[in-house]
PDB file of C-alpha atoms in Angstrom:
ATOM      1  CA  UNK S   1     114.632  92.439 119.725  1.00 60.00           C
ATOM      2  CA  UNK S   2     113.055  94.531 122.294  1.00 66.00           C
ATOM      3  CA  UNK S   3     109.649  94.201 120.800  1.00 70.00           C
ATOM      4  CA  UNK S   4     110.066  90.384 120.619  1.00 73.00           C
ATOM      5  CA  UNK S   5     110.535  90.025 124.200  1.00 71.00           C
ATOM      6  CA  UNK S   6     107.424  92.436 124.779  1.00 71.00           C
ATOM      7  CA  UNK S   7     105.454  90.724 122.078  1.00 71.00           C
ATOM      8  CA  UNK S   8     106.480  87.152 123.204  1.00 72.00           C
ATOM      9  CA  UNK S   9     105.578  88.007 127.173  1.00 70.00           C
ATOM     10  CA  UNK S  10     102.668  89.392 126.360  1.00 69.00           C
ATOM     11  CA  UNK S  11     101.470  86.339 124.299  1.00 66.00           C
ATOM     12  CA  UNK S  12     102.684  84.038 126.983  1.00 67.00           C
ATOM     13  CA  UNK S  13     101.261  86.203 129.833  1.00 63.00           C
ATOM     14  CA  UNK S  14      97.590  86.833 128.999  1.00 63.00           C
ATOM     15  CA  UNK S  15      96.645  83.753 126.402  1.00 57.00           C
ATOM     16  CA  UNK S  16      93.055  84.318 127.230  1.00 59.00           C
ATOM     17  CA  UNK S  17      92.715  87.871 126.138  1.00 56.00           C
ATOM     18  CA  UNK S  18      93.901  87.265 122.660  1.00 55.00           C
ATOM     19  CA  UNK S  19      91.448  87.588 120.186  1.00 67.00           C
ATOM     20  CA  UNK S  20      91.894  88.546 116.518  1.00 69.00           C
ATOM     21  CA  UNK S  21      91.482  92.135 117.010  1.00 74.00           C
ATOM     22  CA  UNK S  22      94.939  91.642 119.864  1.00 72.00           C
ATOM     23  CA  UNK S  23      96.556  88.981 117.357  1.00 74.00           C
ATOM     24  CA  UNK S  24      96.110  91.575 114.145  1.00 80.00           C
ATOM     25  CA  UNK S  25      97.642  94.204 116.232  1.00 81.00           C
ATOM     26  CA  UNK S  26     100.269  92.385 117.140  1.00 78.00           C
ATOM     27  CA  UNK S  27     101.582  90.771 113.914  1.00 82.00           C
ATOM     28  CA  UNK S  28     100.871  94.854 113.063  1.00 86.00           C
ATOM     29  CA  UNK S  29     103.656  95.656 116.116  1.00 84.00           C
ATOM     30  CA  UNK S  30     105.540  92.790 114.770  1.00 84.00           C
ATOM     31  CA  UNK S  31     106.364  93.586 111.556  1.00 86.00           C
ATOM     32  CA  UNK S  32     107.123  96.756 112.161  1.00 85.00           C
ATOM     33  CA  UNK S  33     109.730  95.695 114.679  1.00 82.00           C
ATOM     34  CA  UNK S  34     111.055  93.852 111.035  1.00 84.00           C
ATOM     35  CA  UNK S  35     111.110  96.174 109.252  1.00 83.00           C
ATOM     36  CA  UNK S  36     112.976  98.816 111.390  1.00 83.00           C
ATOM     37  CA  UNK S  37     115.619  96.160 112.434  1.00 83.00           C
ATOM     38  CA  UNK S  38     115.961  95.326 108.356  1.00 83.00           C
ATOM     39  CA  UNK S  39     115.611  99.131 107.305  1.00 84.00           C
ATOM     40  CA  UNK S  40     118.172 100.315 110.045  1.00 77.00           C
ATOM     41  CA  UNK S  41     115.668 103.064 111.380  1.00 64.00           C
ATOM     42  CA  UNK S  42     115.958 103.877 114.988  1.00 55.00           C
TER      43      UNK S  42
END
């Protein structure tokens, strides 16, 4: 959930400094944030 918040402000916050590169590494960020909420890891 945490990362959702960060990932979600961040999106919101600087629009005009995402570029594919920021996007890819995001969704990266994202899914992991998935996957340890689904996996249970912490």
């Amino acid at each position: 959930v945490g990362l959702l918040i960060i990932g979600a402000g961040f999106i919101n916050k600087f629009p005009q400094l995402m570029d594919y590169k920021l996007l890819g590494i995001g969704m990266v960020f994202f899914i992991m944030g998935v996957a340890v909420q689904k996996f249970g890891l912490s």
